[in-house]
PDB file of C-alpha atoms in Angstrom:
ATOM      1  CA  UNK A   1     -35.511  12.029  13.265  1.00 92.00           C
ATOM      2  CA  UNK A   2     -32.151  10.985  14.866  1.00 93.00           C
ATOM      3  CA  UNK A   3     -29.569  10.097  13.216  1.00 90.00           C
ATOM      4  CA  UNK A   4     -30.040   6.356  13.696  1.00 90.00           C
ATOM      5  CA  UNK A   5     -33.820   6.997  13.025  1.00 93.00           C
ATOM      6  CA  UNK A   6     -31.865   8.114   9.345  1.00 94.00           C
ATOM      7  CA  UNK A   7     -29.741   4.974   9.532  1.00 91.00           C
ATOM      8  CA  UNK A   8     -32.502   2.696   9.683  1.00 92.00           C
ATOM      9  CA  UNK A   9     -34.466   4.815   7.090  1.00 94.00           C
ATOM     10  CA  UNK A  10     -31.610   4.945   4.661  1.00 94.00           C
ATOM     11  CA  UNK A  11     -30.413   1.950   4.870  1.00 90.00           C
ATOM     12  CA  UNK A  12     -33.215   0.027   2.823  1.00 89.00           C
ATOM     13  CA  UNK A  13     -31.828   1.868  -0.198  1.00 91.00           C
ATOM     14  CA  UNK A  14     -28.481   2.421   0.944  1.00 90.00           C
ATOM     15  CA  UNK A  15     -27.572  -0.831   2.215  1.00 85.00           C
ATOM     16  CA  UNK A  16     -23.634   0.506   2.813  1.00 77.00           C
ATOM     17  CA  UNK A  17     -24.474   3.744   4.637  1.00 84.00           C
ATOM     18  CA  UNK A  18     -23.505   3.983   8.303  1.00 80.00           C
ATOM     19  CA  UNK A  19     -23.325   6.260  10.894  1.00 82.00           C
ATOM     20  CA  UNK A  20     -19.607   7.226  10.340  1.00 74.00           C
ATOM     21  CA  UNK A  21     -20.714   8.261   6.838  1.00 81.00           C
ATOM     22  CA  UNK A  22     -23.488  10.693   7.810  1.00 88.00           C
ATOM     23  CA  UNK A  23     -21.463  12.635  10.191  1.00 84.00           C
ATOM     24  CA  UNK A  24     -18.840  12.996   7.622  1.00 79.00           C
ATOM     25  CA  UNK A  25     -21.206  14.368   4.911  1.00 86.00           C
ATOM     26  CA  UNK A  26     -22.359  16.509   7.693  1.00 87.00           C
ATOM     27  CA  UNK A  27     -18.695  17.404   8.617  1.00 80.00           C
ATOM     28  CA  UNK A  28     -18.510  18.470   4.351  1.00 79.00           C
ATOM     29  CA  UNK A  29     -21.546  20.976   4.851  1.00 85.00           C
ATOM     30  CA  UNK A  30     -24.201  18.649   2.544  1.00 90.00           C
ATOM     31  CA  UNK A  31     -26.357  18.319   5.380  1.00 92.00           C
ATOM     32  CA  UNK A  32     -27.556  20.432   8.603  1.00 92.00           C
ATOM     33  CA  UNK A  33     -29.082  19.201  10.984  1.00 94.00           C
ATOM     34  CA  UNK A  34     -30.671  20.951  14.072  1.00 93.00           C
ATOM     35  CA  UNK A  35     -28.854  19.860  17.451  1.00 90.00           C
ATOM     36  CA  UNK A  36     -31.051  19.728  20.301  1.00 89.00           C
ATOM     37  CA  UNK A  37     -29.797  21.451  23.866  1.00 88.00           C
ATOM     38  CA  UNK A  38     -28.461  18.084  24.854  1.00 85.00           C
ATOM     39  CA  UNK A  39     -26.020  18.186  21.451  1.00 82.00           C
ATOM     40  CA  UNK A  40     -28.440  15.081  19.910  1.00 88.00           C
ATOM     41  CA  UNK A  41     -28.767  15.235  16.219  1.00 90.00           C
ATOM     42  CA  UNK A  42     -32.201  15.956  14.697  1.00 94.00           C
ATOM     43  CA  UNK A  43     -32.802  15.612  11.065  1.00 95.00           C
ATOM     44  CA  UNK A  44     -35.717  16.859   8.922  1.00 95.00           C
ATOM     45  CA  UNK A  45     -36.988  15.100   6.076  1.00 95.00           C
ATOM     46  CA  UNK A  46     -35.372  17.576   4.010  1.00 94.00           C
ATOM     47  CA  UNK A  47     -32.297  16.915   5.488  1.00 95.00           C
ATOM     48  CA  UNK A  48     -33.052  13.019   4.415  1.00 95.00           C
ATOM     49  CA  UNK A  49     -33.825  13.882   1.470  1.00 95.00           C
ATOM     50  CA  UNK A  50     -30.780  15.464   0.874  1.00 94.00           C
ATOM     51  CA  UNK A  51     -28.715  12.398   2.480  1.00 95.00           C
ATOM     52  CA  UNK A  52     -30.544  10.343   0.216  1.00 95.00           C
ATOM     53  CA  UNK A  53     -29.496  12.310  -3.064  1.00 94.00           C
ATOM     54  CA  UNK A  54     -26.288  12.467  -2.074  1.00 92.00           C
ATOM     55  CA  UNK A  55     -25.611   9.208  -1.483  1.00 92.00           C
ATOM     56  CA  UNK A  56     -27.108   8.031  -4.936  1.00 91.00           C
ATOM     57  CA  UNK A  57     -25.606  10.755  -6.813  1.00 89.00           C
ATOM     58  CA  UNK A  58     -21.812   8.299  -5.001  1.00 83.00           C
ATOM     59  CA  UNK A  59     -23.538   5.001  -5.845  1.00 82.00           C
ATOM     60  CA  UNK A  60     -25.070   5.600  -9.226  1.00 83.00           C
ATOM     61  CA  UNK A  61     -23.015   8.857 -11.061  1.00 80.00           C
ATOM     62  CA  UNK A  62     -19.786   8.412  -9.110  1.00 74.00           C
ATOM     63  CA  UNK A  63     -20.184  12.405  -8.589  1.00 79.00           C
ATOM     64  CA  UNK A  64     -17.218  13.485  -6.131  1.00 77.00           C
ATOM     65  CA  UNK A  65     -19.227  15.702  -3.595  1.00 80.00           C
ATOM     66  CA  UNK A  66     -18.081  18.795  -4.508  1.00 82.00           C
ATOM     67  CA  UNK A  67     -20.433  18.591  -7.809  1.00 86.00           C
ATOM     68  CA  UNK A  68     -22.803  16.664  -6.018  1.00 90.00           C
ATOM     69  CA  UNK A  69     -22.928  20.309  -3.782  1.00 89.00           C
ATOM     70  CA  UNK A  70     -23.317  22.303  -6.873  1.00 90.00           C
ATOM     71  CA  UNK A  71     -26.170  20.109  -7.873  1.00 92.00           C
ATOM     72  CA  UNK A  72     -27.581  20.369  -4.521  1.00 92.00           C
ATOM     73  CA  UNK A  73     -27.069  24.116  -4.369  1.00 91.00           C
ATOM     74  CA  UNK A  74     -29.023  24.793  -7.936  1.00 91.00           C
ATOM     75  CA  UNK A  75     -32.001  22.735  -6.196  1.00 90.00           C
ATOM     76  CA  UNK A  76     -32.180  24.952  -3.510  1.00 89.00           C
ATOM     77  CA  UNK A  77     -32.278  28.258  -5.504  1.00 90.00           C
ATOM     78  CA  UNK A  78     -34.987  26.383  -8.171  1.00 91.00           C
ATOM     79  CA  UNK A  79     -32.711  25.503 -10.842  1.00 90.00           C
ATOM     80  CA  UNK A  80     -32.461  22.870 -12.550  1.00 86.00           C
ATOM     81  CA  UNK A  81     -29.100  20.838 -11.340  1.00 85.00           C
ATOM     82  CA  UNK A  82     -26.241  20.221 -13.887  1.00 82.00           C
ATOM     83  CA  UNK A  83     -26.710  17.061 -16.450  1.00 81.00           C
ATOM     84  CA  UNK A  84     -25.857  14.211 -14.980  1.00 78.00           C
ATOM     85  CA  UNK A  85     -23.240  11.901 -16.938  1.00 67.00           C
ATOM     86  CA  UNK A  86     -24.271   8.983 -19.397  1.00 59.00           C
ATOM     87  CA  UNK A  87     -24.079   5.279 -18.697  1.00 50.00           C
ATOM     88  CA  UNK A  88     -20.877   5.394 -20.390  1.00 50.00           C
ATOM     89  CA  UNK A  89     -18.725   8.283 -18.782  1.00 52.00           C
ATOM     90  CA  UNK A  90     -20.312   6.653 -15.474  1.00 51.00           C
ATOM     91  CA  UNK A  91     -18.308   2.970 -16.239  1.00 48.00           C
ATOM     92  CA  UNK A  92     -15.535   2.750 -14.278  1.00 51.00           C
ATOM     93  CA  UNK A  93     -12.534   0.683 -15.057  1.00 51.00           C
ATOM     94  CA  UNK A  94      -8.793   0.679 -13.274  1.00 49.00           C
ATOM     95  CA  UNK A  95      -8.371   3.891 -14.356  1.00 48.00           C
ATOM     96  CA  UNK A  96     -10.943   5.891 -14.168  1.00 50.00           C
ATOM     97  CA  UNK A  97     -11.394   4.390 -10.394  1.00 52.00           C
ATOM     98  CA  UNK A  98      -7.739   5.940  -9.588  1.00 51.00           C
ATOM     99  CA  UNK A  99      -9.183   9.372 -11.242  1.00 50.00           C
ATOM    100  CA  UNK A 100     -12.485   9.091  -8.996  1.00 53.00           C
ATOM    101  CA  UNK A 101     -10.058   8.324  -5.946  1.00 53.00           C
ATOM    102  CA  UNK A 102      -7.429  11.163  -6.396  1.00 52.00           C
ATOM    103  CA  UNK A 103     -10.257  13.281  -7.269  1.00 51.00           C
ATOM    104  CA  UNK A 104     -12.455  12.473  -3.929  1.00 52.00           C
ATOM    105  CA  UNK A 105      -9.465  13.143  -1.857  1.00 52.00           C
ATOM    106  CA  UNK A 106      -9.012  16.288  -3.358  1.00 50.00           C
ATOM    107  CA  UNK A 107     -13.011  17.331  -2.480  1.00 47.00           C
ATOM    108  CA  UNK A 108     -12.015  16.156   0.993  1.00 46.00           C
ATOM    109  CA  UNK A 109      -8.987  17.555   1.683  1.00 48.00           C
ATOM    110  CA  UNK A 110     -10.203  21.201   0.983  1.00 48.00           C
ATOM    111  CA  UNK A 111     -10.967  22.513   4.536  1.00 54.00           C
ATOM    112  CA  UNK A 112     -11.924  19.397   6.500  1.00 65.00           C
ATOM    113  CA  UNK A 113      -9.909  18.611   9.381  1.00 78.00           C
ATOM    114  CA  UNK A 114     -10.631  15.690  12.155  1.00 85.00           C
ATOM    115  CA  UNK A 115      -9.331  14.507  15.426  1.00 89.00           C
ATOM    116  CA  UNK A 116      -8.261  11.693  16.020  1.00 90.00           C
ATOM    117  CA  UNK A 117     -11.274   9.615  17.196  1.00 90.00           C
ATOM    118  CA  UNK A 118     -13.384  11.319  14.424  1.00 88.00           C
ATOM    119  CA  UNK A 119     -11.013   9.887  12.282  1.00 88.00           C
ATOM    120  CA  UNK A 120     -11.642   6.634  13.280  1.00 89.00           C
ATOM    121  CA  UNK A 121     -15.134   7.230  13.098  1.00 87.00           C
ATOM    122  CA  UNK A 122     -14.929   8.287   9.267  1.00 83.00           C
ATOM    123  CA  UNK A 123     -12.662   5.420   8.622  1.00 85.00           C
ATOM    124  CA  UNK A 124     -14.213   2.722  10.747  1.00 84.00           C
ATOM    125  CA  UNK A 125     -11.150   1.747  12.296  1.00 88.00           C
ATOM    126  CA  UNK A 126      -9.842   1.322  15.796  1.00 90.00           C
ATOM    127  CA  UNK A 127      -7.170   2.668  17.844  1.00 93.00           C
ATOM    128  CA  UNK A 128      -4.912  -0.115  17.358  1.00 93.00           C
ATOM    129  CA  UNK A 129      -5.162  -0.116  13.826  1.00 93.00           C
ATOM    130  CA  UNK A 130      -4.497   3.441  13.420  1.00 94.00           C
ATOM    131  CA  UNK A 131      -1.435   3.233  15.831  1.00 94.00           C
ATOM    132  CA  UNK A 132      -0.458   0.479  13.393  1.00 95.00           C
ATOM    133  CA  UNK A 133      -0.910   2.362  10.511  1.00 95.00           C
ATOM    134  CA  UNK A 134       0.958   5.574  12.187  1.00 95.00           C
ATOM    135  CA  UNK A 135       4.102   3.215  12.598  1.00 94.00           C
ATOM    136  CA  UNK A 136       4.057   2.429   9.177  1.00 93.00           C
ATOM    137  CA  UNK A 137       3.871   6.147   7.703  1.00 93.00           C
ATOM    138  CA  UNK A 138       0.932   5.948   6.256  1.00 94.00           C
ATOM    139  CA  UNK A 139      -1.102   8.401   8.126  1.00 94.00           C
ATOM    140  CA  UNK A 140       0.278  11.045  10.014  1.00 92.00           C
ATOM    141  CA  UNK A 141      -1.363  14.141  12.085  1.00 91.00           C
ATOM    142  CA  UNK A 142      -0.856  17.635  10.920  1.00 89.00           C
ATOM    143  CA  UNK A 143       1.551  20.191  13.231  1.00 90.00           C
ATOM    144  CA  UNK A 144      -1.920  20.467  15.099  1.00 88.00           C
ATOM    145  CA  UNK A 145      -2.609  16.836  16.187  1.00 89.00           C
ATOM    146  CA  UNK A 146      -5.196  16.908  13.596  1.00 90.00           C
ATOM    147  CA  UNK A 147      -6.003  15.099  10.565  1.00 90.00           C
ATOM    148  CA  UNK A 148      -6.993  16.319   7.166  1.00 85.00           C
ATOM    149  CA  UNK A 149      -8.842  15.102   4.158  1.00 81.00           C
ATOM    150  CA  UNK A 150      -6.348  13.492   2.027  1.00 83.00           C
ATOM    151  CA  UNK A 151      -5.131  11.510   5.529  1.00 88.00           C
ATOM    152  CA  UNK A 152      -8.570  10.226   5.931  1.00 87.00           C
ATOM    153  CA  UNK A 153      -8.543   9.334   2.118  1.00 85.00           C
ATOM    154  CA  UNK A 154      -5.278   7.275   2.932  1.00 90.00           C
ATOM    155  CA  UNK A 155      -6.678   5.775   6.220  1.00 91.00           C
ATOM    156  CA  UNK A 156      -9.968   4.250   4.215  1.00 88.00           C
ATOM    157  CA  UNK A 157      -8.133   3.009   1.618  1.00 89.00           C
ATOM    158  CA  UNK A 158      -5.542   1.293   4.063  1.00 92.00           C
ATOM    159  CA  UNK A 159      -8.738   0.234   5.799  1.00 90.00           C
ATOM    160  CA  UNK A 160      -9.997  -1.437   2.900  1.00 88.00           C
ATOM    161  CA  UNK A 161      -6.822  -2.607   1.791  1.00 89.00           C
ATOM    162  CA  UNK A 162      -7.056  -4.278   5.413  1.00 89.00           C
ATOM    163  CA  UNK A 163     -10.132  -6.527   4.881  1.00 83.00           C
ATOM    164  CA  UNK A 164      -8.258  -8.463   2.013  1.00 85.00           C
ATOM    165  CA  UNK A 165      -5.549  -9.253   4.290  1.00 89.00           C
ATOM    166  CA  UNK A 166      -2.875  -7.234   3.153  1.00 90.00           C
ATOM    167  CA  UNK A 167      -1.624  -5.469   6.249  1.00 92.00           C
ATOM    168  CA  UNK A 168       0.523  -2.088   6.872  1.00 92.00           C
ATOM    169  CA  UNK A 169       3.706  -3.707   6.657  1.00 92.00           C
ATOM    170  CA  UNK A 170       2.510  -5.135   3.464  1.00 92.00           C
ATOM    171  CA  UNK A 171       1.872  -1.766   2.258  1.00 93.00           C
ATOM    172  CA  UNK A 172       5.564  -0.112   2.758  1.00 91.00           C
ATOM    173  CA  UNK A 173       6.191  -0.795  -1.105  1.00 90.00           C
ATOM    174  CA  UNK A 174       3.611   1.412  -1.818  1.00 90.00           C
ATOM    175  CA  UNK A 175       4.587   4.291   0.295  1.00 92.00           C
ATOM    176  CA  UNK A 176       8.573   3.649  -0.609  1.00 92.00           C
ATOM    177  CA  UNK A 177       7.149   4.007  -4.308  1.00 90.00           C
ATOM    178  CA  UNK A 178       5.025   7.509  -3.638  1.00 90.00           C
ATOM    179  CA  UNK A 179       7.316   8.916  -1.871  1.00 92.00           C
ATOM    180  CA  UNK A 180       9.659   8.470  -5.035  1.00 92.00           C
ATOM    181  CA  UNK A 181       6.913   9.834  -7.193  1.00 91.00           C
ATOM    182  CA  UNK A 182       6.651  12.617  -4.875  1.00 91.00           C
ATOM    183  CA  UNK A 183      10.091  13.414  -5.322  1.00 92.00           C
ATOM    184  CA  UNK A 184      10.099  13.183  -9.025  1.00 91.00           C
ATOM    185  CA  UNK A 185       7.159  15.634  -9.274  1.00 90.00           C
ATOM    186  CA  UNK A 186       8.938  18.174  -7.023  1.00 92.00           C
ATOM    187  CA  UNK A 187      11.719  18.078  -9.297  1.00 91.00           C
ATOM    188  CA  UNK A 188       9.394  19.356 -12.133  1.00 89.00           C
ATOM    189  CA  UNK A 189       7.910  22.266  -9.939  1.00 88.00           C
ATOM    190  CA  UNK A 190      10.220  23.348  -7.273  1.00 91.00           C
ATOM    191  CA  UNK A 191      11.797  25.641  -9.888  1.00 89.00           C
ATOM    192  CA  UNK A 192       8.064  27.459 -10.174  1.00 85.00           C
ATOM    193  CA  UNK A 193       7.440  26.926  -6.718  1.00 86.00           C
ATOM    194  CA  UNK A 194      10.098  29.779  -6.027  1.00 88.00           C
ATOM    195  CA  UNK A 195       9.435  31.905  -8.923  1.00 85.00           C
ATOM    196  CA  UNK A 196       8.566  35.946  -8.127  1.00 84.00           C
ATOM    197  CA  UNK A 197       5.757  35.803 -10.196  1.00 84.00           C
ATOM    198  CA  UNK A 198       2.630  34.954  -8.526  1.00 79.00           C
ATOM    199  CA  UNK A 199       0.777  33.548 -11.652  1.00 77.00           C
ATOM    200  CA  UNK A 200       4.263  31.197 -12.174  1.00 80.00           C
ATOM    201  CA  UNK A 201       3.865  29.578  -8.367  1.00 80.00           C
ATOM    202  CA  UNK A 202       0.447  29.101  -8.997  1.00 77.00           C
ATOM    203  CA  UNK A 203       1.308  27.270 -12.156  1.00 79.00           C
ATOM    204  CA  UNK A 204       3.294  25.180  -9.922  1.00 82.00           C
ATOM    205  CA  UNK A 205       0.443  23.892  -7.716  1.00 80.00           C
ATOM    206  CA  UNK A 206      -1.796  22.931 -11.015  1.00 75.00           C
ATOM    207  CA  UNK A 207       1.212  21.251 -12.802  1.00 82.00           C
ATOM    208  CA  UNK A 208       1.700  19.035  -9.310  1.00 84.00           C
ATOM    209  CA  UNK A 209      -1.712  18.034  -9.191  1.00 78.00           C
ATOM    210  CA  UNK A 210      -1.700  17.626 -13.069  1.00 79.00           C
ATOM    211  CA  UNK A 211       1.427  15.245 -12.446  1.00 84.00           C
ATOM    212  CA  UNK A 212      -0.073  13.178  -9.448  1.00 82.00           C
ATOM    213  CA  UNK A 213      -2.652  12.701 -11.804  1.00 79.00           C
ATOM    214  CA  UNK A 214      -0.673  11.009 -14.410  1.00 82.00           C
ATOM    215  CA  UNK A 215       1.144   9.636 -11.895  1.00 86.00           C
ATOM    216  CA  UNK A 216      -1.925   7.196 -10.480  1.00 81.00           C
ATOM    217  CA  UNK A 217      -3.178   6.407 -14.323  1.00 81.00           C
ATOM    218  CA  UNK A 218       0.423   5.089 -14.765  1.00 85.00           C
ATOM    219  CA  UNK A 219       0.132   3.280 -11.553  1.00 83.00           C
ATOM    220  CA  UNK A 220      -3.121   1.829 -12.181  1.00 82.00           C
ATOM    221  CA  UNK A 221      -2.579   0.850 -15.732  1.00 84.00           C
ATOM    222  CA  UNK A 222       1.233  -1.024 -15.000  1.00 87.00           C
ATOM    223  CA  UNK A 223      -0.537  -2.635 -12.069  1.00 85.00           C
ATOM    224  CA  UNK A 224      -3.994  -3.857 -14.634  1.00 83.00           C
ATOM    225  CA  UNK A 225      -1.338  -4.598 -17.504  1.00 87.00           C
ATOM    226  CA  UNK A 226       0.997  -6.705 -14.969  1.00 88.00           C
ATOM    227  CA  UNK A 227      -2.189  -8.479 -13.511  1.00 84.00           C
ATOM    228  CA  UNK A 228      -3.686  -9.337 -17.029  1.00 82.00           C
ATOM    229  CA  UNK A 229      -0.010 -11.111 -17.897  1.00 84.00           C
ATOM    230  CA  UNK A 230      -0.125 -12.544 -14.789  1.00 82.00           C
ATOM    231  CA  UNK A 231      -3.688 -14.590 -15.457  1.00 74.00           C
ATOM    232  CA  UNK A 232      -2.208 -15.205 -18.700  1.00 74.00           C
ATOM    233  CA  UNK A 233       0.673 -17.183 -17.988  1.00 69.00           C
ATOM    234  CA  UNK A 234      -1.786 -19.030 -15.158  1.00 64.00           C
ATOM    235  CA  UNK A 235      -4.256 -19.950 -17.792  1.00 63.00           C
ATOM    236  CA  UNK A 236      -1.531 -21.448 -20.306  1.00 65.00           C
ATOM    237  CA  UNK A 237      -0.067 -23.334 -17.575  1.00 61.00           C
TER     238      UNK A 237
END
């Protein structure tokens, strides 16, 4: 099948799939398909079959992909895949959307690296709004001209941000503010960072991630707290 042969197949379950999205599971290794001489795309029904348990393991277990690969990985050697979650460490509030988010861009940051225009594939944005977002600091290329997994993270999320009107220059606050948090984390582990002991600077790295985890739960629940006060006050006036 081609890959919009897949689209149209997928798409009946999937309604949100696109094009952009397969090629970027491809780009993470969860799918393989054979390329004609001509460079075309041509999928097997295993490789839809695949597709189509990856993309319900994201729509109904909210599994970031790199379980999602173990899972797919015990299939292949006839195991049995890991449990899956219950109904209840599946329901996602405020919070445990910011852990699902920072853990996603984590699983895509770990190898992947675009240029520019598959960027804008993966994010479904166009030049313009890239340049845009560029001017604003919000994505930036690597020392390579490329782009990496945490930048496309940021660029979907901007993108999304987008479609409820708030625009880059909207969004400055929010880079002011991480690049504070940033700074306040570095604090913490620079000190580690330039320790002699191996083991020490690798302490460092899992205290910073432990950190900017903290960091977005106490982002997330000031921002649900401050809305909830908000519609409050609204509904006594």
């Amino acid at each position: 099948m081609s890959i919009g042969a897949v689209l149209a197949f997928l798409r009946d379950d999937f309604p949100e799939v696109t094009i952009s999205k397969i090629r970027f599971l491809e780009a993470e290794g969860l799918v393989e398909p054979q390329r004609t001489p001509s460079g075309y795309r041509k999928f097997s029904p295993s490789d839809v079959e695949r597709l189509a348990y990856v993309l319900r393991m994201q729509r109904d277990h909210y599994l970031p992909l790199r379980v999602i690969r173990e899972h797919l990985d015990a299939i292949e050697r006839g195991e049995a895949p890991p449990a899956l979650p219950s109904a209840a460490e599946t329901r996602r509030g405020p919070l445990e959307e910011a852990d699902r988010e920072l853990v996603a861009s984590a699983d895509a940051s770990s190898g992947v690296r675009l240029g520019r225009a598959e960027l804008l594939a993966a994010a479904e944005a166009g030049e313009r709004e890239l340049a845009e977002w560029e001017s604003y600091g919000l994505v930036a290329p690597g020392p390579d001209g490329g782009y990496d997994g945490e930048a496309l993270q940021v660029a979907r999320l901007v993108a999304e941000l987008g479609r409820y009107g708030l625009e880059p220059r909207h969004l400055r606050a929010m880079k002011a503010a991480a690049d504070r948090e940033i700074a306040l984390v570095e604090q913490v582990v620079a000190p580690l960072r330039r320790h002699r002991n191996p083991q020490t600077r690798a302490h460092a790295e899992a205290t910073a991630r432990e950190l900017a985890m903290l960091s977005v739960r106490l982002h997330a629940a000031m921002v649900q707290a401050g809305l909830r006060t908000c519609g409050q006050g609204l509904s006594r006036a």
